[in-house]
DNA sequence: GTGAAGGGCCAC
DNA sequence: AAACGTGGCCCTTCAC
């Protein structure tokens, strides 16, 4: 493919090029940068392509002349990038959005992201890769050479190969989008695609803002946990080595407490009936009879906190901002949920000692909001089960209300045990729980567990019917969808009973978990529009929870905006069941 | 030395 | 194979 491109290095050529470009409906868009982190590198090139012709803008001469964020010479470029039209087509637009936000002071408008679109079309197929080269090959059948991607973009003069590479990536976006749109339409995925594209800029902004972690406070917590680890490790070591008679002439023989094999051997020597695996749930029943098992579980808990949430997290604090800028994958799971890494701030332990280290800086507040039982409300909406819906409409404690309905008694007569049964079932049905697992987790006999589950589904006939239908449909259709039409495809062998039952549980769970993700994503866009231009900044999201940081004086109004955005987003998909959002203003990430 | 796999466990 | 779903991270083990 022949590439026609122009390298732009001066204001007048840029102005003339932008004059032409701004009339287009869509533009291929890409940037080349000297690092992956916008806080650590410079933005070198911005490429804009009509498909026929590509403008490669070298920002180096501009950067040498002044501040890229404010210089009037770049105004025409900023205008095009900020406008809803032309639509900018980029692969992983979050990346480019962050760079132009931080270095050019522009909020990207009009986004078409070929990475997200590819993921949406793949519908959860884990075998598909979504790098630009793979996506171009899949949709266009053309092979892209990405070898220049990692070349030196800080050189005084870029090579012809580099510039041609930069131009070609941007030019590829035009035909790529055309093919992708055809496929999105054919699979009825337009609505979910818009939802996802609307999220790109809010997420880019969140990553740039980062989440403040009080490092000193974190170290204090670690010191405390470390001390208890040393103590627990020593006690466990003593208990375990009691079973190792040999080699103890010179004191006890050390066991690697983190080694499955060594610990299992030691337990066996002590006469502990070790299950096939030494996972917590299997060991738990033994803890009462064997102090060494109890100590092992205690050790595991402390070790986990220390290894996963220890010093390492401090290394993620960006020196320039003093904050943690985690990496969010917008479509992290096939259900549409986010995932988060480096570090994963969606899995910080719930204990207050950890959470309170994430706090608002001086003069600011955190506004913390989460959806109350959103997945159960979605299940109620989908099933249309009036009893289940009524339990939400009553506004009383949901699990108590459910227990009263299931056991056919007055709410005030519900025992804590009955409430607990109802609670576990309420959560379990979302995942397609079976009586065996329910019995295991409640300690009930299998027959009693089955009896309670029968009562539960007899109370909520509509819910039972919906779940059965979802399981049936996924086997015949081999897809499941959320409220926005987000799709997950299933592949299984007709004969493979285990694969089928897994697909059936997925068929029940995906529409619920996925619609919850849809709701949250819609809320992110509504919120972003509401808080633009204020001190309020999105700082973290955890599946059904949104955390915003704002100047203290704007905390109250921000709380109102956040609640409004989340409720409105919920109501777009949950119409028959009330949507409830709990909001609080706090100094720390605690309830 | 490096990297994948498996076990284990944190979040929702 | 926890017959309860989705992720990421840490550790050990084992192969290259």
mmCIF file of C-alpha atoms in Angstrom, chain A residues 101 281 290 296 325 332 355 361 433 531 575:
data_model
loop_
_atom_site.group_PDB
_atom_site.id
_atom_site.type_symbol
_atom_site.label_atom_id
_atom_site.label_comp_id
_atom_site.label_asym_id
_atom_site.label_seq_id
_atom_site.Cartn_x
_atom_site.Cartn_y
_atom_site.Cartn_z
ATOM 1 C CA UNK A 101 -4.557 15.797 27.666
ATOM 2 C CA UNK A 281 -11.817 -23.704 52.539
ATOM 3 C CA UNK A 290 -5.516 -29.137 64.842
ATOM 4 C CA UNK A 296 -1.216 -22.073 59.079
ATOM 5 C CA UNK A 325 -1.717 5.835 38.482
ATOM 6 C CA UNK A 332 -11.082 -6.420 31.325
ATOM 7 C CA UNK A 355 -8.331 1.371 53.112
ATOM 8 C CA UNK A 361 -4.983 15.215 50.283
ATOM 9 C CA UNK A 433 -25.076 -21.826 42.893
ATOM 10 C CA UNK A 531 -17.916 17.531 36.864
ATOM 11 C CA UNK A 575 -36.897 0.485 35.221
#
